[in-house]
PDB file of C-alpha atoms in Angstrom:
ATOM      1  CA  UNK A 283     -72.603 -12.877   5.536  1.00 52.00           C
ATOM      2  CA  UNK A 284     -71.387 -14.354   9.354  1.00 58.00           C
ATOM      3  CA  UNK A 285     -72.971 -12.284  12.643  1.00 91.00           C
ATOM      4  CA  UNK A 286     -71.373 -14.251  14.782  1.00 96.00           C
ATOM      5  CA  UNK A 287     -67.797 -14.981  14.709  1.00 96.00           C
ATOM      6  CA  UNK A 288     -65.852 -17.392  16.780  1.00 98.00           C
ATOM      7  CA  UNK A 289     -61.933 -17.096  16.477  1.00 97.00           C
ATOM      8  CA  UNK A 290     -59.816 -18.874  16.259  1.00 97.00           C
ATOM      9  CA  UNK A 291     -61.670 -21.361  13.867  1.00 97.00           C
ATOM     10  CA  UNK A 292     -58.744 -24.059  14.787  1.00 97.00           C
ATOM     11  CA  UNK A 293     -56.550 -24.512  18.090  1.00 97.00           C
ATOM     12  CA  UNK A 294     -54.139 -26.890  18.999  1.00 97.00           C
ATOM     13  CA  UNK A 295     -52.632 -26.223  22.383  1.00 96.00           C
ATOM     14  CA  UNK A 296     -50.779 -28.218  24.912  1.00 96.00           C
ATOM     15  CA  UNK A 297     -51.830 -29.436  28.151  1.00 96.00           C
ATOM     16  CA  UNK A 298     -51.934 -26.812  31.169  1.00 95.00           C
ATOM     17  CA  UNK A 299     -52.178 -23.702  28.973  1.00 96.00           C
ATOM     18  CA  UNK A 300     -54.427 -21.074  29.575  1.00 96.00           C
ATOM     19  CA  UNK A 301     -56.817 -20.784  26.074  1.00 96.00           C
ATOM     20  CA  UNK A 302     -59.874 -17.920  25.302  1.00 97.00           C
ATOM     21  CA  UNK A 303     -62.287 -18.929  22.779  1.00 98.00           C
ATOM     22  CA  UNK A 304     -63.540 -15.416  21.065  1.00 98.00           C
ATOM     23  CA  UNK A 305     -67.030 -15.084  20.477  1.00 98.00           C
ATOM     24  CA  UNK A 306     -68.572 -11.965  18.742  1.00 98.00           C
ATOM     25  CA  UNK A 307     -72.073 -10.581  17.472  1.00 97.00           C
ATOM     26  CA  UNK A 308     -73.454  -8.135  15.474  1.00 95.00           C
ATOM     27  CA  UNK A 309     -77.212  -8.700  16.069  1.00 92.00           C
ATOM     28  CA  UNK A 310     -77.437  -7.439  19.375  1.00 91.00           C
ATOM     29  CA  UNK A 311     -79.096 -10.202  20.737  1.00 92.00           C
ATOM     30  CA  UNK A 312     -78.979 -10.108  24.377  1.00 92.00           C
ATOM     31  CA  UNK A 313     -79.125 -13.622  25.036  1.00 92.00           C
ATOM     32  CA  UNK A 314     -75.569 -15.917  24.482  1.00 95.00           C
ATOM     33  CA  UNK A 315     -74.997 -19.119  24.786  1.00 95.00           C
ATOM     34  CA  UNK A 316     -71.861 -21.573  24.346  1.00 97.00           C
ATOM     35  CA  UNK A 317     -71.914 -25.479  23.661  1.00 97.00           C
ATOM     36  CA  UNK A 318     -69.646 -28.100  23.631  1.00 96.00           C
ATOM     37  CA  UNK A 319     -70.081 -30.468  20.451  1.00 96.00           C
ATOM     38  CA  UNK A 320     -68.540 -33.850  19.799  1.00 95.00           C
ATOM     39  CA  UNK A 321     -68.959 -36.185  16.807  1.00 91.00           C
ATOM     40  CA  UNK A 322     -72.082 -38.155  17.183  1.00 90.00           C
ATOM     41  CA  UNK A 323     -72.883 -36.331  20.624  1.00 93.00           C
ATOM     42  CA  UNK A 324     -75.595 -33.903  21.176  1.00 94.00           C
ATOM     43  CA  UNK A 325     -74.764 -30.244  21.987  1.00 95.00           C
ATOM     44  CA  UNK A 326     -74.058 -29.766  26.116  1.00 95.00           C
ATOM     45  CA  UNK A 327     -74.679 -26.214  27.301  1.00 94.00           C
ATOM     46  CA  UNK A 328     -71.396 -24.747  28.778  1.00 95.00           C
ATOM     47  CA  UNK A 329     -72.437 -21.312  29.864  1.00 95.00           C
ATOM     48  CA  UNK A 330     -75.406 -18.724  29.107  1.00 94.00           C
ATOM     49  CA  UNK A 331     -75.576 -14.967  29.661  1.00 95.00           C
ATOM     50  CA  UNK A 332     -79.180 -13.211  29.411  1.00 91.00           C
ATOM     51  CA  UNK A 333     -77.342 -10.144  28.752  1.00 93.00           C
ATOM     52  CA  UNK A 334     -74.322  -7.624  30.131  1.00 95.00           C
ATOM     53  CA  UNK A 335     -73.202  -8.445  33.459  1.00 95.00           C
ATOM     54  CA  UNK A 336     -75.466 -11.788  33.441  1.00 93.00           C
ATOM     55  CA  UNK A 337     -73.795 -15.440  33.332  1.00 95.00           C
ATOM     56  CA  UNK A 338     -74.919 -18.428  34.668  1.00 93.00           C
ATOM     57  CA  UNK A 339     -73.385 -22.324  34.559  1.00 92.00           C
ATOM     58  CA  UNK A 340     -74.754 -24.685  32.008  1.00 91.00           C
ATOM     59  CA  UNK A 341     -74.147 -28.448  32.437  1.00 85.00           C
ATOM     60  CA  UNK A 342     -70.132 -28.379  31.954  1.00 82.00           C
ATOM     61  CA  UNK A 343     -69.088 -25.433  33.145  1.00 70.00           C
ATOM     62  CA  UNK A 344     -67.084 -26.369  35.947  1.00 71.00           C
ATOM     63  CA  UNK A 345     -63.731 -26.062  34.525  1.00 86.00           C
ATOM     64  CA  UNK A 346     -64.496 -22.869  32.308  1.00 93.00           C
ATOM     65  CA  UNK A 347     -65.126 -19.681  33.006  1.00 94.00           C
ATOM     66  CA  UNK A 348     -66.983 -16.702  31.142  1.00 96.00           C
ATOM     67  CA  UNK A 349     -67.867 -12.511  30.812  1.00 96.00           C
ATOM     68  CA  UNK A 350     -70.065 -10.682  29.398  1.00 97.00           C
ATOM     69  CA  UNK A 351     -69.140  -7.079  29.604  1.00 97.00           C
ATOM     70  CA  UNK A 352     -70.319  -5.745  26.082  1.00 96.00           C
ATOM     71  CA  UNK A 353     -73.341  -7.112  24.590  1.00 95.00           C
ATOM     72  CA  UNK A 354     -71.407  -8.052  21.488  1.00 96.00           C
ATOM     73  CA  UNK A 355     -68.687 -10.276  23.077  1.00 97.00           C
ATOM     74  CA  UNK A 356     -68.891 -13.472  25.245  1.00 98.00           C
ATOM     75  CA  UNK A 357     -65.745 -15.193  25.505  1.00 98.00           C
ATOM     76  CA  UNK A 358     -65.004 -18.304  27.107  1.00 97.00           C
ATOM     77  CA  UNK A 359     -62.066 -19.076  28.873  1.00 97.00           C
ATOM     78  CA  UNK A 360     -59.798 -22.356  30.292  1.00 95.00           C
ATOM     79  CA  UNK A 361     -57.914 -21.838  32.809  1.00 93.00           C
ATOM     80  CA  UNK A 362     -55.781 -24.663  32.576  1.00 95.00           C
ATOM     81  CA  UNK A 363     -56.655 -26.835  29.346  1.00 95.00           C
ATOM     82  CA  UNK A 364     -56.393 -30.828  29.494  1.00 95.00           C
ATOM     83  CA  UNK A 365     -57.004 -33.358  26.361  1.00 95.00           C
ATOM     84  CA  UNK A 366     -60.575 -33.837  27.761  1.00 93.00           C
ATOM     85  CA  UNK A 367     -61.291 -30.439  26.946  1.00 95.00           C
ATOM     86  CA  UNK A 368     -60.767 -31.188  23.336  1.00 96.00           C
ATOM     87  CA  UNK A 369     -64.022 -30.834  21.365  1.00 96.00           C
ATOM     88  CA  UNK A 370     -65.680 -28.408  19.140  1.00 97.00           C
ATOM     89  CA  UNK A 371     -67.137 -25.321  20.829  1.00 97.00           C
ATOM     90  CA  UNK A 372     -70.093 -23.621  19.277  1.00 98.00           C
ATOM     91  CA  UNK A 373     -71.286 -20.064  20.330  1.00 98.00           C
ATOM     92  CA  UNK A 374     -74.907 -19.095  19.574  1.00 96.00           C
ATOM     93  CA  UNK A 375     -77.345 -16.129  20.021  1.00 95.00           C
ATOM     94  CA  UNK A 376     -80.949 -15.787  20.410  1.00 91.00           C
ATOM     95  CA  UNK A 377     -83.014 -12.293  20.754  1.00 84.00           C
ATOM     96  CA  UNK A 378     -84.517 -11.533  23.990  1.00 76.00           C
ATOM     97  CA  UNK A 379     -87.855 -13.809  23.826  1.00 67.00           C
ATOM     98  CA  UNK A 380     -88.880 -17.187  25.448  1.00 58.00           C
ATOM     99  CA  UNK A 381     -86.245 -19.383  25.638  1.00 56.00           C
ATOM    100  CA  UNK A 382     -87.695 -21.593  22.738  1.00 61.00           C
ATOM    101  CA  UNK A 383     -89.552 -19.239  20.739  1.00 72.00           C
ATOM    102  CA  UNK A 384     -86.521 -17.834  18.608  1.00 84.00           C
ATOM    103  CA  UNK A 385     -84.144 -20.180  16.983  1.00 89.00           C
ATOM    104  CA  UNK A 386     -80.206 -20.078  18.305  1.00 92.00           C
ATOM    105  CA  UNK A 387     -77.770 -18.270  15.473  1.00 95.00           C
ATOM    106  CA  UNK A 388     -74.949 -20.276  15.705  1.00 97.00           C
ATOM    107  CA  UNK A 389     -71.156 -19.328  14.894  1.00 97.00           C
ATOM    108  CA  UNK A 390     -68.813 -21.876  12.742  1.00 96.00           C
ATOM    109  CA  UNK A 391     -67.552 -23.148  16.018  1.00 97.00           C
ATOM    110  CA  UNK A 392     -63.721 -23.544  17.158  1.00 98.00           C
ATOM    111  CA  UNK A 393     -62.245 -26.535  17.200  1.00 97.00           C
ATOM    112  CA  UNK A 394     -59.897 -27.154  19.873  1.00 97.00           C
ATOM    113  CA  UNK A 395     -57.248 -29.822  20.461  1.00 97.00           C
ATOM    114  CA  UNK A 396     -55.309 -30.336  23.258  1.00 96.00           C
ATOM    115  CA  UNK A 397     -51.995 -32.726  23.265  1.00 96.00           C
TER     116      UNK A 397
ATOM    117  CA  UNK B 253     -85.564 -38.047  32.618  1.00 73.00           C
ATOM    118  CA  UNK B 254     -86.188 -35.433  29.506  1.00 74.00           C
ATOM    119  CA  UNK B 255     -84.873 -37.025  26.391  1.00 93.00           C
ATOM    120  CA  UNK B 256     -84.780 -36.695  22.382  1.00 97.00           C
ATOM    121  CA  UNK B 257     -83.818 -39.756  20.529  1.00 97.00           C
ATOM    122  CA  UNK B 258     -83.262 -39.398  16.557  1.00 98.00           C
ATOM    123  CA  UNK B 259     -82.966 -42.290  14.341  1.00 97.00           C
ATOM    124  CA  UNK B 260     -81.356 -43.225  12.050  1.00 97.00           C
ATOM    125  CA  UNK B 261     -78.218 -42.387  13.398  1.00 97.00           C
ATOM    126  CA  UNK B 262     -76.786 -42.517   9.919  1.00 97.00           C
ATOM    127  CA  UNK B 263     -78.826 -42.571   6.143  1.00 97.00           C
ATOM    128  CA  UNK B 264     -77.349 -42.993   2.497  1.00 98.00           C
ATOM    129  CA  UNK B 265     -79.476 -42.391   0.045  1.00 98.00           C
ATOM    130  CA  UNK B 266     -79.193 -41.413  -3.868  1.00 98.00           C
ATOM    131  CA  UNK B 267     -79.567 -37.555  -5.292  1.00 98.00           C
ATOM    132  CA  UNK B 268     -83.268 -37.364  -6.521  1.00 98.00           C
ATOM    133  CA  UNK B 269     -84.698 -40.041  -3.537  1.00 98.00           C
ATOM    134  CA  UNK B 270     -86.669 -38.763  -0.507  1.00 98.00           C
ATOM    135  CA  UNK B 271     -86.099 -39.690   3.180  1.00 98.00           C
ATOM    136  CA  UNK B 272     -87.561 -39.428   6.315  1.00 98.00           C
ATOM    137  CA  UNK B 273     -85.985 -38.789   9.492  1.00 98.00           C
ATOM    138  CA  UNK B 274     -87.208 -39.476  13.249  1.00 98.00           C
ATOM    139  CA  UNK B 275     -87.237 -37.299  16.297  1.00 98.00           C
ATOM    140  CA  UNK B 276     -89.015 -39.242  19.459  1.00 98.00           C
ATOM    141  CA  UNK B 277     -88.959 -36.928  23.045  1.00 97.00           C
ATOM    142  CA  UNK B 278     -89.983 -37.216  26.496  1.00 95.00           C
ATOM    143  CA  UNK B 279     -89.621 -33.797  27.211  1.00 92.00           C
ATOM    144  CA  UNK B 280     -92.611 -32.288  29.437  1.00 88.00           C
ATOM    145  CA  UNK B 281     -94.122 -29.861  29.463  1.00 89.00           C
ATOM    146  CA  UNK B 282     -93.592 -29.305  25.768  1.00 90.00           C
ATOM    147  CA  UNK B 283     -93.142 -25.864  23.909  1.00 89.00           C
ATOM    148  CA  UNK B 284     -91.799 -26.588  20.564  1.00 91.00           C
ATOM    149  CA  UNK B 285     -89.607 -28.698  18.361  1.00 94.00           C
ATOM    150  CA  UNK B 286     -87.160 -27.522  15.815  1.00 95.00           C
ATOM    151  CA  UNK B 287     -84.924 -28.954  12.925  1.00 97.00           C
ATOM    152  CA  UNK B 288     -81.631 -27.743  12.543  1.00 97.00           C
ATOM    153  CA  UNK B 289     -79.177 -28.691   9.639  1.00 98.00           C
ATOM    154  CA  UNK B 290     -75.349 -28.599  10.548  1.00 97.00           C
ATOM    155  CA  UNK B 291     -73.251 -29.023   7.393  1.00 96.00           C
ATOM    156  CA  UNK B 292     -69.681 -30.041   7.911  1.00 94.00           C
ATOM    157  CA  UNK B 293     -67.247 -27.643   9.908  1.00 92.00           C
ATOM    158  CA  UNK B 294     -70.630 -25.042  10.246  1.00 95.00           C
ATOM    159  CA  UNK B 295     -72.902 -24.049  12.982  1.00 96.00           C
ATOM    160  CA  UNK B 296     -76.474 -25.522  13.030  1.00 97.00           C
ATOM    161  CA  UNK B 297     -79.355 -23.557  10.934  1.00 96.00           C
ATOM    162  CA  UNK B 298     -82.875 -23.327  11.765  1.00 95.00           C
ATOM    163  CA  UNK B 299     -85.188 -25.422   9.153  1.00 96.00           C
ATOM    164  CA  UNK B 300     -88.561 -25.376  10.827  1.00 94.00           C
ATOM    165  CA  UNK B 301     -90.633 -24.935  14.476  1.00 93.00           C
ATOM    166  CA  UNK B 302     -93.484 -26.603  15.157  1.00 93.00           C
ATOM    167  CA  UNK B 303     -95.742 -25.766  18.121  1.00 90.00           C
ATOM    168  CA  UNK B 304     -98.022 -27.973  20.143  1.00 86.00           C
ATOM    169  CA  UNK B 305    -101.356 -27.104  17.585  1.00 87.00           C
ATOM    170  CA  UNK B 306     -99.439 -27.642  14.523  1.00 89.00           C
ATOM    171  CA  UNK B 307     -99.121 -31.031  12.603  1.00 92.00           C
ATOM    172  CA  UNK B 308     -97.199 -30.324   9.406  1.00 96.00           C
ATOM    173  CA  UNK B 309     -95.294 -27.374   8.144  1.00 95.00           C
ATOM    174  CA  UNK B 310     -92.987 -27.088   4.580  1.00 94.00           C
ATOM    175  CA  UNK B 311     -89.817 -25.134   3.921  1.00 92.00           C
ATOM    176  CA  UNK B 312     -88.957 -25.581   0.641  1.00 95.00           C
ATOM    177  CA  UNK B 313     -88.289 -29.120   0.100  1.00 97.00           C
ATOM    178  CA  UNK B 314     -88.226 -30.008   3.994  1.00 97.00           C
ATOM    179  CA  UNK B 315     -91.734 -31.095   5.607  1.00 97.00           C
ATOM    180  CA  UNK B 316     -91.817 -31.266   9.089  1.00 97.00           C
ATOM    181  CA  UNK B 317     -94.439 -33.041  11.034  1.00 97.00           C
ATOM    182  CA  UNK B 318     -95.676 -32.841  14.800  1.00 97.00           C
ATOM    183  CA  UNK B 319     -97.995 -35.604  16.727  1.00 96.00           C
ATOM    184  CA  UNK B 320     -97.760 -34.400  20.320  1.00 92.00           C
ATOM    185  CA  UNK B 321     -99.945 -37.142  21.261  1.00 93.00           C
ATOM    186  CA  UNK B 322     -97.066 -39.640  20.663  1.00 95.00           C
ATOM    187  CA  UNK B 323     -94.337 -37.192  21.202  1.00 96.00           C
ATOM    188  CA  UNK B 324     -92.893 -37.925  17.692  1.00 97.00           C
ATOM    189  CA  UNK B 325     -92.029 -35.505  14.925  1.00 98.00           C
ATOM    190  CA  UNK B 326     -90.497 -36.489  11.380  1.00 98.00           C
ATOM    191  CA  UNK B 327     -88.513 -34.793   8.867  1.00 98.00           C
ATOM    192  CA  UNK B 328     -89.141 -35.276   5.218  1.00 98.00           C
ATOM    193  CA  UNK B 329     -86.894 -34.934   2.337  1.00 98.00           C
ATOM    194  CA  UNK B 330     -88.160 -34.688  -1.343  1.00 98.00           C
ATOM    195  CA  UNK B 331     -86.243 -34.894  -4.121  1.00 98.00           C
ATOM    196  CA  UNK B 332     -82.601 -34.810  -1.985  1.00 97.00           C
ATOM    197  CA  UNK B 333     -80.041 -32.595  -3.352  1.00 98.00           C
ATOM    198  CA  UNK B 334     -76.287 -33.179  -3.085  1.00 98.00           C
ATOM    199  CA  UNK B 335     -76.219 -29.722  -0.734  1.00 97.00           C
ATOM    200  CA  UNK B 336     -78.986 -32.049   1.779  1.00 98.00           C
ATOM    201  CA  UNK B 337     -75.774 -33.816   3.136  1.00 98.00           C
ATOM    202  CA  UNK B 338     -75.504 -32.530   6.492  1.00 98.00           C
ATOM    203  CA  UNK B 339     -76.390 -33.594  10.000  1.00 98.00           C
ATOM    204  CA  UNK B 340     -80.224 -32.654  10.839  1.00 98.00           C
ATOM    205  CA  UNK B 341     -80.593 -32.109  14.768  1.00 98.00           C
ATOM    206  CA  UNK B 342     -83.584 -32.316  16.701  1.00 98.00           C
ATOM    207  CA  UNK B 343     -84.178 -29.924  19.564  1.00 96.00           C
ATOM    208  CA  UNK B 344     -86.909 -29.579  22.406  1.00 94.00           C
ATOM    209  CA  UNK B 345     -87.980 -26.943  24.230  1.00 91.00           C
ATOM    210  CA  UNK B 346     -89.919 -27.398  27.420  1.00 88.00           C
ATOM    211  CA  UNK B 347     -91.287 -24.028  27.953  1.00 77.00           C
ATOM    212  CA  UNK B 348     -91.343 -20.918  26.034  1.00 59.00           C
ATOM    213  CA  UNK B 349     -90.339 -18.411  29.129  1.00 58.00           C
ATOM    214  CA  UNK B 350     -87.054 -17.456  29.820  1.00 60.00           C
ATOM    215  CA  UNK B 351     -86.661 -20.349  32.678  1.00 62.00           C
ATOM    216  CA  UNK B 352     -87.178 -22.792  30.042  1.00 72.00           C
ATOM    217  CA  UNK B 353     -84.404 -25.193  28.321  1.00 85.00           C
ATOM    218  CA  UNK B 354     -83.388 -26.558  25.157  1.00 91.00           C
ATOM    219  CA  UNK B 355     -82.931 -30.665  24.605  1.00 94.00           C
ATOM    220  CA  UNK B 356     -80.828 -31.776  21.745  1.00 96.00           C
ATOM    221  CA  UNK B 357     -80.906 -35.005  20.020  1.00 97.00           C
ATOM    222  CA  UNK B 358     -77.272 -36.501  18.758  1.00 97.00           C
ATOM    223  CA  UNK B 359     -78.830 -35.789  15.254  1.00 97.00           C
ATOM    224  CA  UNK B 360     -79.006 -37.872  12.011  1.00 98.00           C
ATOM    225  CA  UNK B 361     -75.947 -37.948   9.610  1.00 98.00           C
ATOM    226  CA  UNK B 362     -77.265 -37.861   6.274  1.00 98.00           C
ATOM    227  CA  UNK B 363     -75.150 -38.243   2.920  1.00 98.00           C
ATOM    228  CA  UNK B 364     -76.455 -38.039  -0.413  1.00 98.00           C
ATOM    229  CA  UNK B 365     -74.421 -39.809  -3.231  1.00 97.00           C
ATOM    230  CA  UNK B 366     -74.811 -38.814  -6.789  1.00 96.00           C
TER     231      UNK B 366
END
């Protein structure tokens, strides 16, 4: 059973389009994260949130935005997609404890291709 | 610079054989180290966590070790199965507080052949 839902699973879109990647969770976790993952590379933190109305930028945040209006939802928006945005995007949650004390729970990702 | 290095980058073994994956880190201060398994097309799943005081921990056929002095960890897989084919990611946390951050390795891609 999936506790973290990411949609769409796959997306092919043209350059310049605005897109929103959805992430929903049913576990009631306060912390949510967006990571970017390329083949053979480490995960890079894009944005994170410690709760409703809390959002922070990660290492790769300059071209995207997030919102956290409800605990369950943490959508990621690219205002103008570029081929360099082609990647796997992973959403993760974590309960309210020290940052490394509980495991991250990941969704199955959105594979984005920008043509 | 805080880093996490994993080796080998990829590994192919025959079903039933054992293997060991390595993780070296320079993260400081150190809080804990986790090993994640990521199946193709799925998100990573936590296998085990190692804290500063722990040397060895097992989870079924997976055994993780930690040497905090040399800043090295290993993940040993016993009697490999086809379902062990996945990427194994080492993640180090620099402190247990909300202010801490996570450092990810690039993973070891394990392929188990029948």
